Short mmCIF file of C-alpha atoms in Angstrom, two decimals:
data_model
loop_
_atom_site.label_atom_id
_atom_site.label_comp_id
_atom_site.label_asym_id
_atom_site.label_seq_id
_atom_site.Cartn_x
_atom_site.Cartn_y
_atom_site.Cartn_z
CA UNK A 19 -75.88 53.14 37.62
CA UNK A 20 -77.40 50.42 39.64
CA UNK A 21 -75.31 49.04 41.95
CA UNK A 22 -75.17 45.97 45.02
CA UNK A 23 -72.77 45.75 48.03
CA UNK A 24 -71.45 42.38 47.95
CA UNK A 25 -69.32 39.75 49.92
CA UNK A 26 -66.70 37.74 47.62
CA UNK A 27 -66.70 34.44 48.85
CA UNK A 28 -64.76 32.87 45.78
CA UNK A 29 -62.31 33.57 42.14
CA UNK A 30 -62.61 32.56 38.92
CA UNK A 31 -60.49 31.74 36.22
CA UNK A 32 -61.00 35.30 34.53
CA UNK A 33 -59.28 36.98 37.76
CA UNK A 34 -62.75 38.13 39.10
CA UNK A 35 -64.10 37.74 42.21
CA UNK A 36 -67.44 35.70 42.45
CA UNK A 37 -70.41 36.84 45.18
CA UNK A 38 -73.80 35.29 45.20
CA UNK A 39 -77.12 37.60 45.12
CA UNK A 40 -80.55 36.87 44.75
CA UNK A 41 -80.09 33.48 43.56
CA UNK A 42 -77.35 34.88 41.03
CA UNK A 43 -73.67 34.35 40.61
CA UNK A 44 -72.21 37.76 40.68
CA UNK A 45 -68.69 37.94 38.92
CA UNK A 46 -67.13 41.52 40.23
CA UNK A 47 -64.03 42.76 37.91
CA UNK A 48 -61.60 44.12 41.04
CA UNK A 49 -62.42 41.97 43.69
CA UNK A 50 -60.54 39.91 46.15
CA UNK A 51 -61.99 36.92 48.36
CA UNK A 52 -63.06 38.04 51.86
CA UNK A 53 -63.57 41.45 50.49
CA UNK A 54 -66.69 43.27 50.54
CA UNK A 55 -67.35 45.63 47.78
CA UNK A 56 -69.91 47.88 45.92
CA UNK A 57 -70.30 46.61 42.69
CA UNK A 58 -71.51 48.33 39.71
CA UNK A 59 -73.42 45.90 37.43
CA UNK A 60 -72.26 46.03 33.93
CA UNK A 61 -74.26 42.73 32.25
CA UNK A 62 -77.44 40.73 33.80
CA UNK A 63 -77.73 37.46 32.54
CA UNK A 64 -80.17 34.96 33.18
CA UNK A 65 -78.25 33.05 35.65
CA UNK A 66 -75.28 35.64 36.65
CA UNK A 67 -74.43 39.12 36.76
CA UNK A 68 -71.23 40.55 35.76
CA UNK A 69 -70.07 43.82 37.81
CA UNK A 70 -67.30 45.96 38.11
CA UNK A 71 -65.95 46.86 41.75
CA UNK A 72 -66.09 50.61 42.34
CA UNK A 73 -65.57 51.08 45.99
CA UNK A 74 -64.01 48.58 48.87
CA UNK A 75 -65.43 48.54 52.03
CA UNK A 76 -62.76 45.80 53.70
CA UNK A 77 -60.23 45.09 51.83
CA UNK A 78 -58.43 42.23 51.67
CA UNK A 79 -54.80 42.20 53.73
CA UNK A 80 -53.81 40.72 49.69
CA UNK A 81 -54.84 44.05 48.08
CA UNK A 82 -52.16 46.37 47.17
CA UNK A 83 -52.00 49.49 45.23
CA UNK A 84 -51.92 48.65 41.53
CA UNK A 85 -48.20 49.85 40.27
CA UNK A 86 -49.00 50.92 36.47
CA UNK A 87 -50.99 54.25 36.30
CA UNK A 88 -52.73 52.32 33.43
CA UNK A 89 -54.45 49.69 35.27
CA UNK A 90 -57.95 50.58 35.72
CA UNK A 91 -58.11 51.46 31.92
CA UNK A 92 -55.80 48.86 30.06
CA UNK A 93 -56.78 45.02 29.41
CA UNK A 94 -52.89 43.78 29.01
CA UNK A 95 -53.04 42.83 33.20
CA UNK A 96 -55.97 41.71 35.22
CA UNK A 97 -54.38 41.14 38.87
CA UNK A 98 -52.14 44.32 39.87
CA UNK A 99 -54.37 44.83 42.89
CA UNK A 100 -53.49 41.65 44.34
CA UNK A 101 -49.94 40.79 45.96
CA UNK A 102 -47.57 38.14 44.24
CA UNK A 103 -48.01 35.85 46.88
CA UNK A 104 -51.86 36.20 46.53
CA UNK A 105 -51.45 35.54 43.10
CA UNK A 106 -49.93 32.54 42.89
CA UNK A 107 -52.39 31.02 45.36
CA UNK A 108 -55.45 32.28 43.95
CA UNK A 109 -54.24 30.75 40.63
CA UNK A 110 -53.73 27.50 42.38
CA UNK A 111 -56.89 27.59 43.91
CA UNK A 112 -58.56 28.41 40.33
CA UNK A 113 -56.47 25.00 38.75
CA UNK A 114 -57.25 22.86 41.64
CA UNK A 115 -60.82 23.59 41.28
CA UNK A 116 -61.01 23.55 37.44
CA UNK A 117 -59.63 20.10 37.72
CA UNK A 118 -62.60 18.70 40.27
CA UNK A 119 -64.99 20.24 38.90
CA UNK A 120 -64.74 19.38 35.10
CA UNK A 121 -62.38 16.65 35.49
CA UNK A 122 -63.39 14.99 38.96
CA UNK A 123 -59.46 14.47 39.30
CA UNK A 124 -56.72 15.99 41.56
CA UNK A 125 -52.81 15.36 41.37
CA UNK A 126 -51.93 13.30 44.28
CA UNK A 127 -48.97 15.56 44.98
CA UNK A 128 -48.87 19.37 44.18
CA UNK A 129 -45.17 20.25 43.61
CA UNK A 130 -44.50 24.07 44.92
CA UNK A 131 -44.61 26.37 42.62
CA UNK A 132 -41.88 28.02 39.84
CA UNK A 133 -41.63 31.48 39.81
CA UNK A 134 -40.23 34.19 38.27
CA UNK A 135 -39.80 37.88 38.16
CA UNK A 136 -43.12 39.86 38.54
CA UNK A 137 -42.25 42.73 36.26
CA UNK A 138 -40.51 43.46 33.00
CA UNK A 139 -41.12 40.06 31.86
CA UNK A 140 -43.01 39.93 28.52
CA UNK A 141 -40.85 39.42 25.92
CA UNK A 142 -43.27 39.93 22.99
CA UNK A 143 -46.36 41.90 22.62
CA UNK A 144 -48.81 42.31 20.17
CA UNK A 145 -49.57 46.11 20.25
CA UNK A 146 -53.08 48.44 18.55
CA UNK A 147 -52.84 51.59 16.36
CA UNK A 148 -55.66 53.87 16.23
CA UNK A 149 -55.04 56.23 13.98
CA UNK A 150 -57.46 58.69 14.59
CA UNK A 151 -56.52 58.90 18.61
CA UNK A 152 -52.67 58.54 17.58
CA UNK A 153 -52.65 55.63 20.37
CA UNK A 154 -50.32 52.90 20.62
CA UNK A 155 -51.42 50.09 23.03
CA UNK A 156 -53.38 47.60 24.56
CA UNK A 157 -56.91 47.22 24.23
CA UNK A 158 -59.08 49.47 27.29
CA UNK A 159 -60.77 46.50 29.33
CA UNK A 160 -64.12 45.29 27.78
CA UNK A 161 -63.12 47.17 24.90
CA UNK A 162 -61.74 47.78 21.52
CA UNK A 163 -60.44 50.89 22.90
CA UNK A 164 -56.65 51.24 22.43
CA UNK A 165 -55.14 52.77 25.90
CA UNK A 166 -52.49 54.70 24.76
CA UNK A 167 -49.29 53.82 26.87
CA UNK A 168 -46.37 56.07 27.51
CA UNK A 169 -44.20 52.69 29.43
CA UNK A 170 -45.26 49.13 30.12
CA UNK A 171 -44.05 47.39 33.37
CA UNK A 172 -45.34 43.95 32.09
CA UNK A 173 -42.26 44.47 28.89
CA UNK A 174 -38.56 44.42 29.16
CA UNK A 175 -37.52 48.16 30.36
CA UNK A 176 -35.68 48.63 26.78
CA UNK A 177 -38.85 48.31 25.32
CA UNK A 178 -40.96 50.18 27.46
CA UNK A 179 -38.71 53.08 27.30
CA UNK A 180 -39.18 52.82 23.66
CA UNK A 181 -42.93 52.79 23.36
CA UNK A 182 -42.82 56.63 22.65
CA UNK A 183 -40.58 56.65 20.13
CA UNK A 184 -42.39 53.63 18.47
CA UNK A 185 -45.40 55.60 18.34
CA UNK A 186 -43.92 58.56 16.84
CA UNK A 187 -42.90 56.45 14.18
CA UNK A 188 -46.14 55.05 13.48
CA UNK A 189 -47.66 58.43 13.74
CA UNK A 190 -44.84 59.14 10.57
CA UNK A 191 -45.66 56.18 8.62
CA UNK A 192 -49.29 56.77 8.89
CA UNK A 193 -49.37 59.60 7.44
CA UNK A 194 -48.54 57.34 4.10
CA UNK A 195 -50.80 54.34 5.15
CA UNK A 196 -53.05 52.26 7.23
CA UNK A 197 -50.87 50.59 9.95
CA UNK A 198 -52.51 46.88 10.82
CA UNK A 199 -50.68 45.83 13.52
CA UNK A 200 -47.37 46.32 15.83
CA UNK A 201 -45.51 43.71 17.35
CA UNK A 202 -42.93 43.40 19.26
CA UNK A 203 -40.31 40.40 19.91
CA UNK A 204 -37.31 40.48 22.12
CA UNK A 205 -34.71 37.40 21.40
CA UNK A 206 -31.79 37.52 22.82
CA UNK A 207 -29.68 38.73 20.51
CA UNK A 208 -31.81 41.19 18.57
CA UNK A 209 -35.32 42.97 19.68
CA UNK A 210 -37.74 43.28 15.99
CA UNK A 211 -40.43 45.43 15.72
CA UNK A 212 -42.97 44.56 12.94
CA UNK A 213 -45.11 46.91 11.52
CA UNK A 214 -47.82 45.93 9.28
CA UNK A 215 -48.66 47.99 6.52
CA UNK A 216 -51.50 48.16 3.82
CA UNK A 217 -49.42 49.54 1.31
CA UNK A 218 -45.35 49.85 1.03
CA UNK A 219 -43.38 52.65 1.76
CA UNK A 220 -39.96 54.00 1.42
CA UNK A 221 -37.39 52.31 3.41
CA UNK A 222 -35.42 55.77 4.49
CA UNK A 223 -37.65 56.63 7.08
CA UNK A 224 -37.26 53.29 8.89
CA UNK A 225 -33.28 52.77 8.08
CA UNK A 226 -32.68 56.37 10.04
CA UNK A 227 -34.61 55.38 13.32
CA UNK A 228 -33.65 52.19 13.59
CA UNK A 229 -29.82 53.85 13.20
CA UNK A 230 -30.52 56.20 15.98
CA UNK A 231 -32.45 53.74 17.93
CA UNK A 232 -28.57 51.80 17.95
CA UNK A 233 -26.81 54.13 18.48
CA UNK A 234 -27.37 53.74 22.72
CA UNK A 235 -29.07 50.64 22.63
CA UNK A 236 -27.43 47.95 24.66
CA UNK A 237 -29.04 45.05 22.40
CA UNK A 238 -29.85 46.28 18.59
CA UNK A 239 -33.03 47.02 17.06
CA UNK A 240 -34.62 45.87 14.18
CA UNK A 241 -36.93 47.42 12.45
CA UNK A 242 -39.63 45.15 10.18
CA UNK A 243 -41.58 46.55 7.49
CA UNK A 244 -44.56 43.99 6.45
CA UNK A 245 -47.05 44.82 3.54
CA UNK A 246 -48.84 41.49 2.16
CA UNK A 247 -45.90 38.60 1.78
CA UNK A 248 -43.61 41.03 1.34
CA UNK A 249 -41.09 42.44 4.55
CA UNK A 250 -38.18 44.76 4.00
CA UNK A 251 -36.06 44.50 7.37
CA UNK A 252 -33.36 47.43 8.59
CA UNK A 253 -30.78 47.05 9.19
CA UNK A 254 -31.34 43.69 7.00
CA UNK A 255 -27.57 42.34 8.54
CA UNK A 256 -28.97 42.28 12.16
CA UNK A 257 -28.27 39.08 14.08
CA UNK A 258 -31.52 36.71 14.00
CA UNK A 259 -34.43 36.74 15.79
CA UNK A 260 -33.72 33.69 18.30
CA UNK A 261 -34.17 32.36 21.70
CA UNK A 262 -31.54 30.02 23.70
CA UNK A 263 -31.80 27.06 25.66
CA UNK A 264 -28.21 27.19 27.56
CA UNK A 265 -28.37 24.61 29.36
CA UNK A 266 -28.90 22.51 26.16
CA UNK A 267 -27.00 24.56 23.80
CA UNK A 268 -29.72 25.35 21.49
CA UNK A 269 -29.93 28.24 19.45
CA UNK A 270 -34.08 28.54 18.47
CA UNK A 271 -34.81 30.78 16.26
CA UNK A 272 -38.64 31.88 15.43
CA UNK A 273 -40.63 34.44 13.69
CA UNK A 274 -42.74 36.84 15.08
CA UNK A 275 -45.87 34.79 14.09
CA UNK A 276 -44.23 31.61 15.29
CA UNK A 277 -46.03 30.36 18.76
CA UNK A 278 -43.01 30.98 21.89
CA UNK A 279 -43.35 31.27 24.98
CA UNK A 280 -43.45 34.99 25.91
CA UNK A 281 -41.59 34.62 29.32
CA UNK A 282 -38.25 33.76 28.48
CA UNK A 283 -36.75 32.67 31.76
CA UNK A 284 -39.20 30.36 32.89
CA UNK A 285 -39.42 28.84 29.45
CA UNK A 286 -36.03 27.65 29.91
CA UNK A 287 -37.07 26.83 33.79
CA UNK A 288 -40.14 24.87 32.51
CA UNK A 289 -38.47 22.88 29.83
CA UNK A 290 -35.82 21.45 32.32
CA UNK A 291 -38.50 20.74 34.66
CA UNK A 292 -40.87 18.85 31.43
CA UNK A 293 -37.42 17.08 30.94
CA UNK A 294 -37.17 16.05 34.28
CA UNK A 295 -40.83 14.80 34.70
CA UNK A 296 -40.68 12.30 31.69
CA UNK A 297 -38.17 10.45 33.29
CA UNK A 298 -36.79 9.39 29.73
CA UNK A 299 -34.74 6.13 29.84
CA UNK A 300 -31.46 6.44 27.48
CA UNK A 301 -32.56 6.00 23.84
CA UNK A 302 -36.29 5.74 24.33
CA UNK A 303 -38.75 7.02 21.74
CA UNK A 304 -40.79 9.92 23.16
CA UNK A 305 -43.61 11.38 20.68
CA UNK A 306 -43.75 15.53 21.70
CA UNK A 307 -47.38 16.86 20.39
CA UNK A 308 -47.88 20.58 19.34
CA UNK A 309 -44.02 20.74 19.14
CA UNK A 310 -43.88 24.00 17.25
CA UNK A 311 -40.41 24.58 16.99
CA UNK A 312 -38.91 21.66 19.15
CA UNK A 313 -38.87 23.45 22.47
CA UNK A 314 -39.17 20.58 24.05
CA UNK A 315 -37.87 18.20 21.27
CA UNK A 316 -34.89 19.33 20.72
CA UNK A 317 -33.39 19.03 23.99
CA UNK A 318 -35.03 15.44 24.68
CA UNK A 319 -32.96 14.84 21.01
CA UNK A 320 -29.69 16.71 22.92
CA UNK A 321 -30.56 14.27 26.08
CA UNK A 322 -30.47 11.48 24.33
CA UNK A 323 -34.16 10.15 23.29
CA UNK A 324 -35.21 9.38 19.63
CA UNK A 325 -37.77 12.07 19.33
CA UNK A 326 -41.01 12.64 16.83
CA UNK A 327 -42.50 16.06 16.82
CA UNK A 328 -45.68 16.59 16.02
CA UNK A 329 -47.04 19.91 14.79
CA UNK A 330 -50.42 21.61 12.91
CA UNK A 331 -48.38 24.44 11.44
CA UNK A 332 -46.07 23.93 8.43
CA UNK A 333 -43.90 26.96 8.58
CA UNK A 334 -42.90 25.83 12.23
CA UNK A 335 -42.25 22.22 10.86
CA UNK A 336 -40.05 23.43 8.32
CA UNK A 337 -38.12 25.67 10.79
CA UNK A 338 -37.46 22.96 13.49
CA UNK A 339 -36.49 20.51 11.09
CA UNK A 340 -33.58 22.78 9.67
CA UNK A 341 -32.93 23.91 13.37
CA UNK A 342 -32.18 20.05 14.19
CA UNK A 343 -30.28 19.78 10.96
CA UNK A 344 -28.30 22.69 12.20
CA UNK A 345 -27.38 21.71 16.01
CA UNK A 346 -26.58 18.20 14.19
CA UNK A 347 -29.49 16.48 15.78
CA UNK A 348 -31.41 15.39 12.57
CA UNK A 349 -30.62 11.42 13.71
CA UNK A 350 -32.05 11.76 16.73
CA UNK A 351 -35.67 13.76 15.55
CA UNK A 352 -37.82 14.59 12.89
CA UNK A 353 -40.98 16.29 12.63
CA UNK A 354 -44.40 15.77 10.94
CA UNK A 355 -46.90 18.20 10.04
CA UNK A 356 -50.70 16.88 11.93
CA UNK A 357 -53.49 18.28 12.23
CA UNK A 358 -53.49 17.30 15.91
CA UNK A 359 -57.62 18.53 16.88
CA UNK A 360 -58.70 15.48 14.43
CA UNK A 361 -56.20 12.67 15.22
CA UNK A 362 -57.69 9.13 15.40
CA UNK A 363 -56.53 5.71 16.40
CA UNK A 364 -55.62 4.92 12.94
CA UNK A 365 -53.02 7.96 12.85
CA UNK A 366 -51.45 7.19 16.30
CA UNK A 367 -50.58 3.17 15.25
CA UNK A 368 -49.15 4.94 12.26
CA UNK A 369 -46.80 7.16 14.14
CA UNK A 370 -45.62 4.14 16.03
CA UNK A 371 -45.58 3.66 19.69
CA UNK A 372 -43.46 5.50 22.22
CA UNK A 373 -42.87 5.00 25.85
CA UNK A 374 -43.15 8.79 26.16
CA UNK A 375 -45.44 11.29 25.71
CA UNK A 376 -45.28 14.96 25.98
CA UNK A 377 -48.12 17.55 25.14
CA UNK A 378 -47.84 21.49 24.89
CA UNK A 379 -51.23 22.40 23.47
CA UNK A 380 -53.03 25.76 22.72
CA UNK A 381 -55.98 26.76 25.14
CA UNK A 382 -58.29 24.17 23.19
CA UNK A 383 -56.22 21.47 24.92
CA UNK A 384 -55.78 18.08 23.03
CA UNK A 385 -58.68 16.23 23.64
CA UNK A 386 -59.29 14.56 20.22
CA UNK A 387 -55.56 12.82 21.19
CA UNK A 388 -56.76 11.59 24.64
CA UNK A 389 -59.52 10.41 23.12
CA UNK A 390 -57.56 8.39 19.92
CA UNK A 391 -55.46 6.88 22.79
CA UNK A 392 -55.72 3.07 23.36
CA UNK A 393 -54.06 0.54 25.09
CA UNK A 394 -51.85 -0.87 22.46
CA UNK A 395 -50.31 2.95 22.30
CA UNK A 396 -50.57 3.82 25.52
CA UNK A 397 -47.10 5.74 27.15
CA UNK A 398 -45.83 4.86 30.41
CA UNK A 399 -45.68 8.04 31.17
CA UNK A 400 -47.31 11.53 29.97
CA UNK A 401 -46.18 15.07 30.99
CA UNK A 402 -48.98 17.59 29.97
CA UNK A 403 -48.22 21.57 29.89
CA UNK A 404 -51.35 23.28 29.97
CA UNK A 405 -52.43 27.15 29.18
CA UNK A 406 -55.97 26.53 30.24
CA UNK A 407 -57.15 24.91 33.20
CA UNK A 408 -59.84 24.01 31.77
CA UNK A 409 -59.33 22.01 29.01
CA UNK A 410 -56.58 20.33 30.94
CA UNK A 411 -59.26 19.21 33.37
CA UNK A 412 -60.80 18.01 30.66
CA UNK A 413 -58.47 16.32 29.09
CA UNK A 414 -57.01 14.70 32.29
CA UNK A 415 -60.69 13.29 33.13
CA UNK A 416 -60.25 11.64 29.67
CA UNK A 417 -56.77 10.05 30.69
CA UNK A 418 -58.47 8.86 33.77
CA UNK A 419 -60.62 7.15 32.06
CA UNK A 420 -57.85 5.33 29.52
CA UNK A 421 -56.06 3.88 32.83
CA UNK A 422 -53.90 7.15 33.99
CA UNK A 423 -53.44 8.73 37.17
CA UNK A 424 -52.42 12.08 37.89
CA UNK A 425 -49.02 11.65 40.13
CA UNK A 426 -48.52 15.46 40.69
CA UNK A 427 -49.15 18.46 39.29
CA UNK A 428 -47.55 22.21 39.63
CA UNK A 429 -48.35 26.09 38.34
CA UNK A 430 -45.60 28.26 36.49
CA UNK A 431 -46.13 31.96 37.37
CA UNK A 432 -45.12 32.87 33.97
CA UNK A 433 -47.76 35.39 33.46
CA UNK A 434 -47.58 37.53 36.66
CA UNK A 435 -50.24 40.04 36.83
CA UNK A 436 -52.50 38.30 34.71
CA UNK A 437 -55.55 36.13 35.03
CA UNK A 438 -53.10 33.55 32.92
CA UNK A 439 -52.54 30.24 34.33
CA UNK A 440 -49.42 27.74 33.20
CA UNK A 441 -49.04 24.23 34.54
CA UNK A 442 -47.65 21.26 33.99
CA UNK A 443 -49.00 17.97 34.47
CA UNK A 444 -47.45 14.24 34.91
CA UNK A 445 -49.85 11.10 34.26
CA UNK A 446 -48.63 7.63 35.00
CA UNK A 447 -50.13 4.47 33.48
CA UNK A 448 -51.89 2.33 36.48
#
């Protein structure tokens, strides 16, 4: 095991530190600036190393003791070994950097951060079976590995308390099949689990746990059992799988395949705060890219704007445009299935221009629209929540470019513990 005793001089978007050596970046799983470390190289590269930290010689004042006895082992959190406050600057630092570097751009003002609670967060997770192990879990780090996990602190306690129990029923039900998947998905009225099978089983099995499950449960289960297109749910009269938006009265419900956010809270915290950015005069038209299931455009609808949502997955359009229906806010929006990574100039004149523009892409970002955008199109204003600092650089060096400036900028701590970074963005039209 070779290994080098580095200084960590800088982070990276992954949540490693970074340490120079022999001419090499050195990326060191573990590692906190100012630290110096023995590092255990794992991959040399041409131009870097990569390198796992296996013994601190001065610690950082940041470092604390990880609180999940899974840490060192499980993938599903990257930053336990750092303190909250440490965390939210280091992911700063990461964005603020991301967005020099690749987009030669900074927001003239950097709003303070939102925040939320640190544990017991996660509202959906997206958990491995391995059969031969009997191991419900995350992936190991680096691996395909499933870490088998008695609790999670990273998911709502219900459902960390239940993790046992869940796997004792997929132990059961694989004795009859091949389990593909588990997922979890709290809403706030009901918490699902999915399991997906190969081949269908009998429903009796499923119908007495979930029974028992309810029996002390302060919010009901529901138990999903998915083979192909076909899913047999028990008990099928549970209430519907559905987030709220209170302070907009909005019922949303979603799928477990559907795209939400998995932090509840702050979702509702970042959509007032996307509201508030886009400064929407009364009545204006406001175009609301990769709207999945109107998030965002149903409560610019419930504020008052004339809203077109924009979305690359049918099933989602379908769903928001019956939600809308339903909260009697068809008038006021309607959605369009796009395939958003190919739009052109052609298909924004088509979809009509809007004095408002708000984006929610995945981690590709939404470059092909910054690129389509011209002058005759061009909002007034854009507010841009981002998953990837990255591509947001990116894509705000493009908007630079088509006359924009970046008036201010701020990070959501939505994924605490994680190497995960959430922001959101507001452009202005020079």
């Amino acid at each position: 095991m070779k290994t080098l005793t580095l200084t960590i001089d800088g982070f990276d978007y992954n949540a490693r530190g970074v340490a120079r050596h022999d001419g090499k970046t050195v990326f060191v799983s573990g590692a906190l600036p100012g630290e110096r470390v023995v590092a255990r190289i794992t991959a040399d590269k041409k131009r870097f190393l990569e390198t796992d930290a296996v013994q601190i010689l001065e610690p950082s004042p940041a470092r604390i003791t990880p609180a999940c006895a899974y840490y060192d082992d499980c993938g599903g959190c990257a930053l336990q070994h750092a303190d909250d406050a440490a965390q939210h600057r280091l992911k700063e630092t990461v964005w603020l950097e991301q967005l020099a570097r690749i987009g030669k751009i900074a927001p003239e003002t950097v709003l303070p951060a939102i925040s939320g609670e640190p544990w017991h967060y996660r509202s959906r997770a997206r958990l491995a079976w391995d059969d031969a192990q009997q191991a419900l879990g995350f992936r190991g780090r680096a691996s395909s590995r499933v870490v088998n996990l008695e609790r999670c602190l990273t998911l709502p306690a219900a459902i960390s308390a239940r993790l046992p129990d869940i796997r004792a029923l997929c132990a059961r039900l694989a004795q009859q099949t091949t389990l593909h998947g588990v997922d979890i998905s709290e809403g706030d009225s009901v918490t699902v689990l999915r399991i997906r099978l190969q081949k269908a089983v009998g429903d009796r099995l499923a119908a007495e746990t979930v029974a028992r499950w309810n029996e002390s449960a302060a919010q009901p289960w529901q138990i999903w059992l998915q083979n192909g297109r076909e899913t047999r749910k028990h008990p099928a009269d549970a209430p519907a799988l559905a987030y709220t938006l209170p302070a907009y009265d909005l019922t949303m419900p979603y799928a477990p395949d559907d795209f939400t956010q998995v932090n509840k809270a702050l979702n509702r915290e970042l959509v007032t705060q996307a509201l508030a950015a886009l400064q929407v005069p009364p009545g204006a038209r406001v175009l609301d890219f990769f709207c999945g299931l109107g998030n965002f455009t149903l409560p610019l609808a419930r504020s008052g704007a004339d809203v077109l949502g924009l979305e690359g997955v049918e099933e989602m359009v379908v769903r928001a445009t019956a939600n809308a229906a339903a909260h009697g806010l068809a008038a006021r929006c309607q959605f369009r299935r796009a395939d958003l990574f190919t739009v052109t100039a052609k298909q924004l004149k088509a979809w009509g221009k809007a004095e408002r523009w708000l984006l929610d892409p995945p981690r590709a970002g939404a470059q092909a629209l910054c690129e389509a955008l011209d002058g005759k199109h061009a909002p007034a204003r854009i507010v841009y929540v981002s998953c990837n600092p990255g591509t947001l650089a990116r894509d705000a060096g493009i908007l630079a470019q088509k006359g924009y400036r970046m008036a201010s900028g701020r990070l959501l701590h939505m994924f605490a513990q994680t190497a995960h970074v959430e922001s959101l963005a507001v452009f202005v039209r020079k």
